Coordinates of N, CA, C and O in Angstrom, one line a residue:
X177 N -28.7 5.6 12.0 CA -27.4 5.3 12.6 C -26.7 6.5 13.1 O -27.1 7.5 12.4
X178 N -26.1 6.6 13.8 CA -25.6 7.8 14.8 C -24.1 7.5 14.2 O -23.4 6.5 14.0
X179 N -23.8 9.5 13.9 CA -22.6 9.2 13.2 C -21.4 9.4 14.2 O -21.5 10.0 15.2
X180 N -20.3 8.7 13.8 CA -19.1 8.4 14.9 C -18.6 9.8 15.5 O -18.5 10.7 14.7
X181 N -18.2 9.9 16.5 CA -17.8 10.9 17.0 C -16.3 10.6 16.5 O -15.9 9.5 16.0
X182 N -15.3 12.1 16.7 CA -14.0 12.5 16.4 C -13.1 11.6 17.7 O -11.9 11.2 17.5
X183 N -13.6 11.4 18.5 CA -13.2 10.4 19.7 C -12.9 9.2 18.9 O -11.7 8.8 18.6
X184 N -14.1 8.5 18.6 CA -13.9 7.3 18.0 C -13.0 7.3 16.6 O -12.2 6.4 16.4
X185 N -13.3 8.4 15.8 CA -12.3 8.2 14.8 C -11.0 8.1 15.2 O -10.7 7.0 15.0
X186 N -9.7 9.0 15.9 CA -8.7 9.2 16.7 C -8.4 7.9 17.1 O -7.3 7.4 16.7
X187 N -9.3 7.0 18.0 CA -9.1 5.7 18.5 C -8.9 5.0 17.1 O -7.9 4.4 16.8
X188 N -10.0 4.9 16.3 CA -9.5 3.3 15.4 C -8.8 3.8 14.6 O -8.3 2.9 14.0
X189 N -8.2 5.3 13.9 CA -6.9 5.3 13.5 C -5.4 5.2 14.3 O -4.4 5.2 13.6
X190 N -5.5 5.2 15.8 CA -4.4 5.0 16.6 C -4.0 3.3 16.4 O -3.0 2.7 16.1
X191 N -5.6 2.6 16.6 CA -5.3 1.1 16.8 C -4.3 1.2 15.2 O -3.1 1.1 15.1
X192 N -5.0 1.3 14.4 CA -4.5 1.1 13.0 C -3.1 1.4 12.6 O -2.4 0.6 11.9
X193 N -2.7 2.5 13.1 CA -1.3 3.3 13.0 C -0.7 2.4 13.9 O 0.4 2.1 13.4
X194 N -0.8 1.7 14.9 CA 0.2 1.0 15.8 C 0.4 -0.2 15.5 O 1.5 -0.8 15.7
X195 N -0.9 -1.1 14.8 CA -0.9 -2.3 14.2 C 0.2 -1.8 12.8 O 1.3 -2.3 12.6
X196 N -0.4 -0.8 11.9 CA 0.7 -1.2 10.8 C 2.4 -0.6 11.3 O 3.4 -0.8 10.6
X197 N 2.2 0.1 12.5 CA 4.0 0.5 12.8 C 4.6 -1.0 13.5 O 5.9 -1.1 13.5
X198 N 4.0 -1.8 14.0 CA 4.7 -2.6 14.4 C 5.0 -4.0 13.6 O 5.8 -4.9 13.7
X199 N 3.6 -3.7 12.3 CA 4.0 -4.6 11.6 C 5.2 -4.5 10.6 O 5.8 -5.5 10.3
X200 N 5.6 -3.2 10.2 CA 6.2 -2.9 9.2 C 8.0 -2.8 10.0 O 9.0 -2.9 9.4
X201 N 7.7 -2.6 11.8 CA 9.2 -2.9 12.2 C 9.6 -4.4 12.2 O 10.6 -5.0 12.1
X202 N 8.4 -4.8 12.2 CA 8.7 -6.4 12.2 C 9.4 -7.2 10.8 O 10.2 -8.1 10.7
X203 N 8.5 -6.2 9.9 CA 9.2 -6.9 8.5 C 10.8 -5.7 8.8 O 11.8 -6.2 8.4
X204 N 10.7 -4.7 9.3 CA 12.3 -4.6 8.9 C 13.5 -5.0 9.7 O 14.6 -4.6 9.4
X205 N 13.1 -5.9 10.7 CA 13.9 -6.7 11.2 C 14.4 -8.2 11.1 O 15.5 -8.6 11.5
X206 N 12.9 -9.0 10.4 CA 13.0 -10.1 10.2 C 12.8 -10.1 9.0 O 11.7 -9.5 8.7
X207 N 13.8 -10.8 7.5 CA 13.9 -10.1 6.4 C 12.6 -11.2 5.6 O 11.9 -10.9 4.6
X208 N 12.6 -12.3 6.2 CA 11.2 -13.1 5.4 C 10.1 -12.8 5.5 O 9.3 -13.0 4.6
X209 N 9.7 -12.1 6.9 CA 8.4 -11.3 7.0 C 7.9 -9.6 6.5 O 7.0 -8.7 6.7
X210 N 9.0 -9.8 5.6 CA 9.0 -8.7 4.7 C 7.2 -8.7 3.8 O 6.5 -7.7 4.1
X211 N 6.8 -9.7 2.9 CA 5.8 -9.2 2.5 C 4.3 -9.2 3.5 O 3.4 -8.4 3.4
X212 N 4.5 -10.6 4.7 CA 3.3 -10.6 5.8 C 3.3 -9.1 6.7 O 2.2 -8.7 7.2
X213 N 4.7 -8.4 6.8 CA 4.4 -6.8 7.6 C 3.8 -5.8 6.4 O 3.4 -4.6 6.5
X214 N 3.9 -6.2 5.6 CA 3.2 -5.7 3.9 C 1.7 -5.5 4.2 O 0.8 -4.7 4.2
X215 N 1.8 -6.8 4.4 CA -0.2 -7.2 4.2 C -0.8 -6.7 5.4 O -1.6 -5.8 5.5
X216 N 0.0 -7.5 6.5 CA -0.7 -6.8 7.7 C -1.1 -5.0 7.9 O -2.1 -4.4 8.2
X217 N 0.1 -4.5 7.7 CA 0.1 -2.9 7.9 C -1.1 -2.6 6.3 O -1.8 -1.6 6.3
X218 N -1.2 -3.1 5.6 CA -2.0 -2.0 4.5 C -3.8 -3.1 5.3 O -4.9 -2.7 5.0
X219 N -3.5 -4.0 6.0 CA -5.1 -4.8 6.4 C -5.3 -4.0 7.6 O -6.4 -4.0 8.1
X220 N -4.3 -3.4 8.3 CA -4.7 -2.5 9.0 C -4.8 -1.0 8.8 O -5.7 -0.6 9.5
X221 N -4.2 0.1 7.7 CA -5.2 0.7 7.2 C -5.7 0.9 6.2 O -5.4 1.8 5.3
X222 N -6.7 -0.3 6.2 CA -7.9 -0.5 5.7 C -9.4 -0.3 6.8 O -10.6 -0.2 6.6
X223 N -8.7 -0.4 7.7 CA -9.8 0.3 9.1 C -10.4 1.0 9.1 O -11.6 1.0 8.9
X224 N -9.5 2.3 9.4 CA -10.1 3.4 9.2 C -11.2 3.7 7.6 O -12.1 4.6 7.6
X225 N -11.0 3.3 7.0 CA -11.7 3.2 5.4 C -12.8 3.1 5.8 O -13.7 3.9 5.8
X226 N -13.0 1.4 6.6 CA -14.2 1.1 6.5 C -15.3 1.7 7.3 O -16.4 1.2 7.2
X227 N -15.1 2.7 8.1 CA -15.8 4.2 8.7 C -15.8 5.2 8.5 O -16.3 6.1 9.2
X228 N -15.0 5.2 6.8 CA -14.6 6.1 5.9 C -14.0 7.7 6.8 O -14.6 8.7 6.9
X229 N -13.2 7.5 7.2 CA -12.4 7.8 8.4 C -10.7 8.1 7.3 O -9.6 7.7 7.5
X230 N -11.2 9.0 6.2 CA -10.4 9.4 5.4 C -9.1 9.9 6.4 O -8.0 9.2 6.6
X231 N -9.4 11.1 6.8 CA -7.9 11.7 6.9 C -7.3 10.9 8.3 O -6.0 11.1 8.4
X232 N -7.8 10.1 9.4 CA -7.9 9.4 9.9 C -6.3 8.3 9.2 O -5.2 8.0 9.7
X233 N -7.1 7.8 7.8 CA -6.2 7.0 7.3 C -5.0 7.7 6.9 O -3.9 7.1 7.0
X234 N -5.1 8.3 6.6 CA -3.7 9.8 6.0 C -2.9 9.5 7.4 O -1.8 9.2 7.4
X235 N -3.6 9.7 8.8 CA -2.7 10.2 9.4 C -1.9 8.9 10.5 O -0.9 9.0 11.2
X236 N -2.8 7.8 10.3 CA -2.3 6.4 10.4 C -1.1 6.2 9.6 O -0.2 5.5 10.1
X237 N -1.0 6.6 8.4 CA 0.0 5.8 7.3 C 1.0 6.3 7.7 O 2.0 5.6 8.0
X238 N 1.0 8.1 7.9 CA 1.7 9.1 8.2 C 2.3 8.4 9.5 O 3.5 8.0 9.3
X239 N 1.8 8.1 10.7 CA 2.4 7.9 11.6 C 2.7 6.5 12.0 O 2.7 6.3 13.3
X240 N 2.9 5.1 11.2 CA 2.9 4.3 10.7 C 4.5 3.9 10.5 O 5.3 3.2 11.1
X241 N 4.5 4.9 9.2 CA 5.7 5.4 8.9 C 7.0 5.7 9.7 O 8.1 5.1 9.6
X242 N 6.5 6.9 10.5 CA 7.5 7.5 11.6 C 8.0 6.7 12.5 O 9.1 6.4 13.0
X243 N 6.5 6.2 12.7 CA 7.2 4.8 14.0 C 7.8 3.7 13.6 O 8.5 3.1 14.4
X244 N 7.6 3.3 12.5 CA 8.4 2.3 11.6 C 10.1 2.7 11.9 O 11.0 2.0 12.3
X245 N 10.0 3.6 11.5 CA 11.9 4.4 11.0 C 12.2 4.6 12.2 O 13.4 4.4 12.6
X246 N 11.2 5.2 13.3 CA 12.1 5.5 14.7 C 12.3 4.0 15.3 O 13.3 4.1 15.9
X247 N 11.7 2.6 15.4 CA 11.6 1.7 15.8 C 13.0 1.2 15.1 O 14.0 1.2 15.8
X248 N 13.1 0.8 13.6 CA 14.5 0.9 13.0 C 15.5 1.3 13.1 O 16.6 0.9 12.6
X249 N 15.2 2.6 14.0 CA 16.4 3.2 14.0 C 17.4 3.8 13.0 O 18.6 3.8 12.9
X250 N 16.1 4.5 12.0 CA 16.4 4.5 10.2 C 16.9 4.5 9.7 O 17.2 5.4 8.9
X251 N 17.5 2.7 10.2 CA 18.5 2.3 9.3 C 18.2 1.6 8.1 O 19.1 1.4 7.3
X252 N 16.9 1.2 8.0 CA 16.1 0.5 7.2 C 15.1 1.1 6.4 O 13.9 1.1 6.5
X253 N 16.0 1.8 5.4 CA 14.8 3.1 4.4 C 14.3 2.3 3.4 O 13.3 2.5 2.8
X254 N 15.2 1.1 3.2 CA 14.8 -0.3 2.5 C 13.9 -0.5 2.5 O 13.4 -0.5 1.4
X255 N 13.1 -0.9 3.7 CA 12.1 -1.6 3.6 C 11.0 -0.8 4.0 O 10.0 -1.3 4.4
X256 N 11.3 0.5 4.0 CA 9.9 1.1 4.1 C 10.1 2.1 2.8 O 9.6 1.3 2.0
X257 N 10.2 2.5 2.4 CA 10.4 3.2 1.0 C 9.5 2.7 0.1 O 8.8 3.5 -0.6
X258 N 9.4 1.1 -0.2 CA 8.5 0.6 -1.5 C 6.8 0.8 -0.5 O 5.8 0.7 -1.1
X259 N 6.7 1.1 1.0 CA 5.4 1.1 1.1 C 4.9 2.6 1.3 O 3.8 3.0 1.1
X260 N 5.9 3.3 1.6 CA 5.5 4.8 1.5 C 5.7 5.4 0.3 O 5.5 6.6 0.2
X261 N 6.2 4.6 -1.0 CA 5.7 5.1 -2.7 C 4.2 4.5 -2.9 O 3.3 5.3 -3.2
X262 N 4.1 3.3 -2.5 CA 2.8 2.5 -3.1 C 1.8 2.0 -2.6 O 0.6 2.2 -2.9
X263 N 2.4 1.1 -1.3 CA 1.5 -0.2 -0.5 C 0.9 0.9 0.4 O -0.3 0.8 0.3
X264 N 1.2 1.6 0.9 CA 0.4 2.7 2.5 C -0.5 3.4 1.2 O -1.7 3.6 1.6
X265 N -0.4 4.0 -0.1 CA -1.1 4.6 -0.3 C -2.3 4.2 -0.9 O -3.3 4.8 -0.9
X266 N -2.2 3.3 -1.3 CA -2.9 2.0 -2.2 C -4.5 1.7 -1.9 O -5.5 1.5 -2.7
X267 N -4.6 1.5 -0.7 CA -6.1 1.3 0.1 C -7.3 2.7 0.0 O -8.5 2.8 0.0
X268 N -6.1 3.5 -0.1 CA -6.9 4.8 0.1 C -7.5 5.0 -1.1 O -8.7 5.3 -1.1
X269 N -6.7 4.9 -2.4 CA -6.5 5.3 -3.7 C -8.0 4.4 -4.4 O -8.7 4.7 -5.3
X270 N -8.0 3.3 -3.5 CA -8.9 2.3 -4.0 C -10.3 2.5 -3.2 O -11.3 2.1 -3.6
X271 N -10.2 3.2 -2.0 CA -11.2 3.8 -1.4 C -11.6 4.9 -2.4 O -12.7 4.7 -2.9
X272 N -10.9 6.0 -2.7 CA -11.7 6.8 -3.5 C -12.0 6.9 -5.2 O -12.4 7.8 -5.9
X273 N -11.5 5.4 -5.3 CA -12.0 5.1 -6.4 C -13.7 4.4 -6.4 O -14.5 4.6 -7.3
X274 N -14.0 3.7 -5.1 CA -15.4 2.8 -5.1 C -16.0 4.1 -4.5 O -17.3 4.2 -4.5
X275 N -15.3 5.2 -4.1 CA -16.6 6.5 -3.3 C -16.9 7.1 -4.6 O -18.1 7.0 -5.0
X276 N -15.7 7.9 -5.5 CA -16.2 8.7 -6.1 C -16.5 8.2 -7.4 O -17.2 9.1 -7.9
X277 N -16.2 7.3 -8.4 CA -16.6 7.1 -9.3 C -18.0 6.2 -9.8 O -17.8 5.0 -9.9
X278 N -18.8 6.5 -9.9 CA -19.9 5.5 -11.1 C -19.6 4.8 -12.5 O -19.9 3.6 -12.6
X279 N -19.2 5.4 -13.5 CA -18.8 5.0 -14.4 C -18.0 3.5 -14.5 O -17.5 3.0 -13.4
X280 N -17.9 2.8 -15.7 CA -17.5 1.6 -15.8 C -16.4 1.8 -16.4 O -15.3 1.2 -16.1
X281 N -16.6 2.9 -17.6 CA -15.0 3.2 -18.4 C -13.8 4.0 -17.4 O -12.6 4.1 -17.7
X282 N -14.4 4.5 -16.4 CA -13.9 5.7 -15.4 C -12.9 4.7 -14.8 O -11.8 5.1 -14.6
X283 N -13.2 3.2 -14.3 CA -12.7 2.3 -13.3 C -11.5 1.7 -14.4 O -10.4 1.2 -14.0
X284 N -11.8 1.7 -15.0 CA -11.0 1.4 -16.4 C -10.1 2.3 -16.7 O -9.3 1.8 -17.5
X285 N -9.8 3.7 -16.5 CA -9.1 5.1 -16.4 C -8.3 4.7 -15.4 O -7.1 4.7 -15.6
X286 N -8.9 4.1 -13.8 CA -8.1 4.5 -12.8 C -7.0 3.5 -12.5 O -5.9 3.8 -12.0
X287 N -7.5 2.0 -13.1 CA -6.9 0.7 -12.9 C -5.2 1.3 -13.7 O -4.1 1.2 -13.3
X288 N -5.9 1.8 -15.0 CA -4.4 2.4 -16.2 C -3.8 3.1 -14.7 O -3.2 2.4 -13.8
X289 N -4.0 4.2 -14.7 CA -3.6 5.3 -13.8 C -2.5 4.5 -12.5 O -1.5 4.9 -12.0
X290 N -3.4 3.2 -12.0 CA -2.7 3.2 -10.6 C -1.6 1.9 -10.9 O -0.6 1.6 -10.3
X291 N -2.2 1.2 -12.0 CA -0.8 0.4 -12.9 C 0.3 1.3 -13.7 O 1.4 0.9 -13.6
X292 N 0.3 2.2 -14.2 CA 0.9 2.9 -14.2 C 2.0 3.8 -13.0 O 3.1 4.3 -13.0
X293 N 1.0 3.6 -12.3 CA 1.9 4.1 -10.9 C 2.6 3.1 -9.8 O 3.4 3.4 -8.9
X294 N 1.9 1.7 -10.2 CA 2.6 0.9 -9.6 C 3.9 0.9 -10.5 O 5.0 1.2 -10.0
X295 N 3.7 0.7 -11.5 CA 5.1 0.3 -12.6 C 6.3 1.7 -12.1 O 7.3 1.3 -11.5
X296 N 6.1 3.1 -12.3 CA 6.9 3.8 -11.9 C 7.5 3.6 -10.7 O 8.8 3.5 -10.7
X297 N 6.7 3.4 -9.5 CA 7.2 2.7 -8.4 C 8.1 1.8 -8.5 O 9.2 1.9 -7.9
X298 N 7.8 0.8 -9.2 CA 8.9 -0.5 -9.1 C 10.2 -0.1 -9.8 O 11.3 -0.4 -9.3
X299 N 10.2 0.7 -10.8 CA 11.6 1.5 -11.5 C 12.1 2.2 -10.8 O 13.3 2.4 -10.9
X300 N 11.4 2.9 -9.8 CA 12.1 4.1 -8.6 C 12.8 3.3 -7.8 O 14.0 3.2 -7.6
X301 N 12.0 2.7 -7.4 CA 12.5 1.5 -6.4 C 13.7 0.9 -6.9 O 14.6 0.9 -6.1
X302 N 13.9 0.1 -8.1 CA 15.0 -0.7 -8.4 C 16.0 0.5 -9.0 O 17.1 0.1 -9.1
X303 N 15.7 1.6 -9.2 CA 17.1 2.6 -9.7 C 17.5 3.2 -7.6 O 18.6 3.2 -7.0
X304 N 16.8 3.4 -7.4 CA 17.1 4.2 -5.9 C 17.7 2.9 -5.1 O 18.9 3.0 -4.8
X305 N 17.0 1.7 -4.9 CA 17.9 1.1 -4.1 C 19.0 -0.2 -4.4 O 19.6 -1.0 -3.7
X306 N 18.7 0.1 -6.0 CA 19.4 -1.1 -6.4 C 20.9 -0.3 -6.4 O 21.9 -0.9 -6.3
X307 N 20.8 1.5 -6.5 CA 22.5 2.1 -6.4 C 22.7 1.2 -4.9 O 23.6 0.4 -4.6
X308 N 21.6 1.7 -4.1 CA 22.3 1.9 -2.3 C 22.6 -0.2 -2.0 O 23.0 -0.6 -0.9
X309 N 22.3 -0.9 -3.1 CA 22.6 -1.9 -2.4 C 23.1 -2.7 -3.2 O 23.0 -3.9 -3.1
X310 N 23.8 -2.1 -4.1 CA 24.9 -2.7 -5.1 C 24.1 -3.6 -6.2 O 24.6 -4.6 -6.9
X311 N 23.0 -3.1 -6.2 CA 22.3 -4.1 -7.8 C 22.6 -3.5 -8.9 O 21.5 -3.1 -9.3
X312 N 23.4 -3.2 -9.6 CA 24.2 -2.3 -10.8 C 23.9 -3.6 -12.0 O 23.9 -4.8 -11.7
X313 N 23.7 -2.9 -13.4 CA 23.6 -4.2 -14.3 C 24.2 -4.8 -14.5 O 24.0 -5.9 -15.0
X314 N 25.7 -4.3 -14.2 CA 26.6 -5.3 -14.0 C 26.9 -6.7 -13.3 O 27.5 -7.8 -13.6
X315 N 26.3 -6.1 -12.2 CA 26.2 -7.4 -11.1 C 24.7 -8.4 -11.4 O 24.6 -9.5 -10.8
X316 N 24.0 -7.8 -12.1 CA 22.4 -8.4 -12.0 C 22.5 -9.0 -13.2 O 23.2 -8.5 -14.1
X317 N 21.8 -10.2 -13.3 CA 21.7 -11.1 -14.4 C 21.4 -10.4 -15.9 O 20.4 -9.6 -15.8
X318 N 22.0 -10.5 -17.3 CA 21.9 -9.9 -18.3 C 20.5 -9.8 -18.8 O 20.0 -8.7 -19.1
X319 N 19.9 -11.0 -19.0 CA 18.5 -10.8 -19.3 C 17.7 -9.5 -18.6 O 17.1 -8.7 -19.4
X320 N 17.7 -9.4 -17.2 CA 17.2 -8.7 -16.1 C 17.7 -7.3 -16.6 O 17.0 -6.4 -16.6
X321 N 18.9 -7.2 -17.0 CA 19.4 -5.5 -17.4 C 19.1 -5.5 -18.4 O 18.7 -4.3 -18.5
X322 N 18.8 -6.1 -19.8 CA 18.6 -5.9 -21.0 C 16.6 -5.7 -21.4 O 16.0 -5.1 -22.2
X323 N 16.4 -6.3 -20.6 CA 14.8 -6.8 -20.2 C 14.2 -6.2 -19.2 O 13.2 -6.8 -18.7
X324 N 14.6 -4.8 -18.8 CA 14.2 -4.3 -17.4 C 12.8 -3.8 -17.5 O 12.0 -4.2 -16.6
X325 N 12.5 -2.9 -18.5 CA 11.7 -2.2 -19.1 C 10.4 -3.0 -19.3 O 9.4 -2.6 -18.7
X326 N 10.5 -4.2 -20.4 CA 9.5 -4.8 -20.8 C 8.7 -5.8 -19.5 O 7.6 -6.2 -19.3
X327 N 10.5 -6.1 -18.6 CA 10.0 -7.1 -17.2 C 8.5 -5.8 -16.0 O 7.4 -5.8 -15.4
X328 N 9.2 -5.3 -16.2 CA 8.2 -4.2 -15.4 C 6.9 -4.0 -15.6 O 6.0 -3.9 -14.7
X329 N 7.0 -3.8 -17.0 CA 5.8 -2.9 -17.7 C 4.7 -4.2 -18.2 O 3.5 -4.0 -18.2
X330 N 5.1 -5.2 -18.5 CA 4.2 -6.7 -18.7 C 4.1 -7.6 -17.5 O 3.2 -8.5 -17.4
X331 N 4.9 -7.2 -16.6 CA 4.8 -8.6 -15.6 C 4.3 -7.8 -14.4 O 3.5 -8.2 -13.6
X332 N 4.8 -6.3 -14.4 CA 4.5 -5.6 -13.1 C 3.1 -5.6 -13.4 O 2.2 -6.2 -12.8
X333 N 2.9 -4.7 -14.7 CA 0.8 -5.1 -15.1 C 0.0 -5.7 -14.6 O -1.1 -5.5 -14.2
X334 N 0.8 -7.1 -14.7 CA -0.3 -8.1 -15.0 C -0.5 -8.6 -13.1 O -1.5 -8.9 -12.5
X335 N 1.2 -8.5 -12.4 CA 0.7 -8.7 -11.2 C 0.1 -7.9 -10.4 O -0.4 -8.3 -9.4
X336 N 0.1 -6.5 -10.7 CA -0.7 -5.6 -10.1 C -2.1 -5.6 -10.2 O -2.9 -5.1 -9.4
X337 N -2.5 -6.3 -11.3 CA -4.0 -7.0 -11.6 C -4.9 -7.4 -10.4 O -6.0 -7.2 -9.8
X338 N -3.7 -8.6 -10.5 CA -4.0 -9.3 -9.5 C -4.3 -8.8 -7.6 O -5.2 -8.8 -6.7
X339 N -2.6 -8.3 -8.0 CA -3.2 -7.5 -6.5 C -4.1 -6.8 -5.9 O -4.7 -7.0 -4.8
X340 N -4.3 -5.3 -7.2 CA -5.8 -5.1 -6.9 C -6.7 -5.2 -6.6 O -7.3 -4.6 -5.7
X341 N -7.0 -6.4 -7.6 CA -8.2 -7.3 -7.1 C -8.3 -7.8 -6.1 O -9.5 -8.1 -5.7
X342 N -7.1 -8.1 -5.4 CA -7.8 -9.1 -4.1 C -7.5 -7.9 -3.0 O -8.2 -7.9 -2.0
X343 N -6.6 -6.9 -3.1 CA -7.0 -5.9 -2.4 C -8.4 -5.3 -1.9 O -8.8 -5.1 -0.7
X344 N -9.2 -5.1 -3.5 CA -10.6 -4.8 -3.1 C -11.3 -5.7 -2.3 O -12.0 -5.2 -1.4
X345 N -11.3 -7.1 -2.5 CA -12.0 -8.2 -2.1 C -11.6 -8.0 -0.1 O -12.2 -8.0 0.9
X346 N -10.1 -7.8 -0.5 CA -9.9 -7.7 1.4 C -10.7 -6.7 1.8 O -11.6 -6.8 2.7
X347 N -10.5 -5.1 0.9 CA -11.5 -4.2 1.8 C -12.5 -4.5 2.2 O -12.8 -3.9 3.2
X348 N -13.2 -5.2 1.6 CA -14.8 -5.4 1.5 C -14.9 -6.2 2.3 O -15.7 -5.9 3.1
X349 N -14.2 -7.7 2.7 CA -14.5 -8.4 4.3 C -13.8 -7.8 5.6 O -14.0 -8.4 6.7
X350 N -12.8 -6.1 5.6 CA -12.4 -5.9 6.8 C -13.6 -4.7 6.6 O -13.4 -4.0 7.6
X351 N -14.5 -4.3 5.9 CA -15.6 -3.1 5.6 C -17.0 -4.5 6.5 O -17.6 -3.9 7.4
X352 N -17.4 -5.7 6.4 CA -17.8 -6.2 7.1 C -17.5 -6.6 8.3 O -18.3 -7.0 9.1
X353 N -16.3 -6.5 8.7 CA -15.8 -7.0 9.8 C -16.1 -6.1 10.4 O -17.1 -6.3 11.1
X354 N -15.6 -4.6 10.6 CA -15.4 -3.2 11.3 C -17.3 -3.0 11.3 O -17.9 -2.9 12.4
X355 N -17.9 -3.1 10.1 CA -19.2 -2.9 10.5 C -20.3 -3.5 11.9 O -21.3 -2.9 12.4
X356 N -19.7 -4.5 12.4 CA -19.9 -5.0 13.5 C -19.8 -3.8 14.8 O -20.4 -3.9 15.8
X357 N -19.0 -2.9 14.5 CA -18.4 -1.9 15.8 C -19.3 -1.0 16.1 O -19.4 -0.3 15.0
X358 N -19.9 -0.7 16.7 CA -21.6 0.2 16.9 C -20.8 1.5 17.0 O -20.2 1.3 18.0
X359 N -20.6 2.2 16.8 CA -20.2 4.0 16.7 C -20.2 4.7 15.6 O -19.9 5.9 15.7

């Protein structure tokens, strides 16, 4: 098989970069399509991956991003903030988990490692925008302030599990799908 030219890479990281910038202005203007510009923007860079089109993907997310906040008019740091801590980086993280590791206990290291970093994320997230948007424990239900810690660290775990997992399962049918593209 004939390896892809720098042409071709450039191209399906642009498609990628424009698919996830317009998904992600979409969720920050329409506030229920908040998690569908989620999915969409990280199912689109998942593209570039699947031609392993590394820095490609770096520079999709990167400009993903930009176009997101300039389309917003960056007034909306809201809703791109939890994907430029986690969701944009997440595909990749899990790309060079299935490249570079063999080991069984190793995947078992990384799953700790990237639940771990999801959980940080979700506390950054709720101390940073819960000041800018008036979620103070005062205002937020007692359980939820007394319980913040354990809510995160057991529930965020367990649904990052999940997510994971079906993250991988998506790479792997848009890694079929893209294989179809002769370059």
């Amino acid at each position: 098989m004939k390896k892809p030219t720098k042409s071709f890479e450039i191209a399906l990281s642009a498609i990628a970069c424009a698919v996830a910038a317009l998904s992600l202005t979409l969720a920050s203007y329409v506030d229920f399509m908040l998690p569908t510009g989620y999915i969409f923007a990280v199912f689109a860079l998942m593209v570039p991956l699947a031609k392993d089109f590394i820095w490609g993907d770096v520079l999709a997310l990167i400009g993903a991003v930009l176009l997101a906040s300039l389309f917003s008019l960056f007034g909306l740091f809201t809703v791109l903030l939890p994907f430029l801590i986690f969701f944009g980086w997440h595909p990749l993280i899990n790309y060079l988990q299935l490249r570079f590791t063999k080991h069984k206990l190793l995947h078992g290291l990384w799953f700790l490692g990237k639940a771990a970093w999801f959980d940080g994320a979700l506390l950054l997230i709720w101390f940073t925008l819960g000041k800018l948007l008036g979620m103070t424990e005062a205002t937020w239900y007692p359980f939820v302030s007394r319980y913040l810690y354990l809510i995160v660290f057991v529930g965020g775990t367990v649904v990052f599990a999940a997510y994971d997992f079906l993250i991988f399962l998506c790479q792997r049918s848009v890694n079929r799908g893209v294989a179809r593209i002769r370059r």
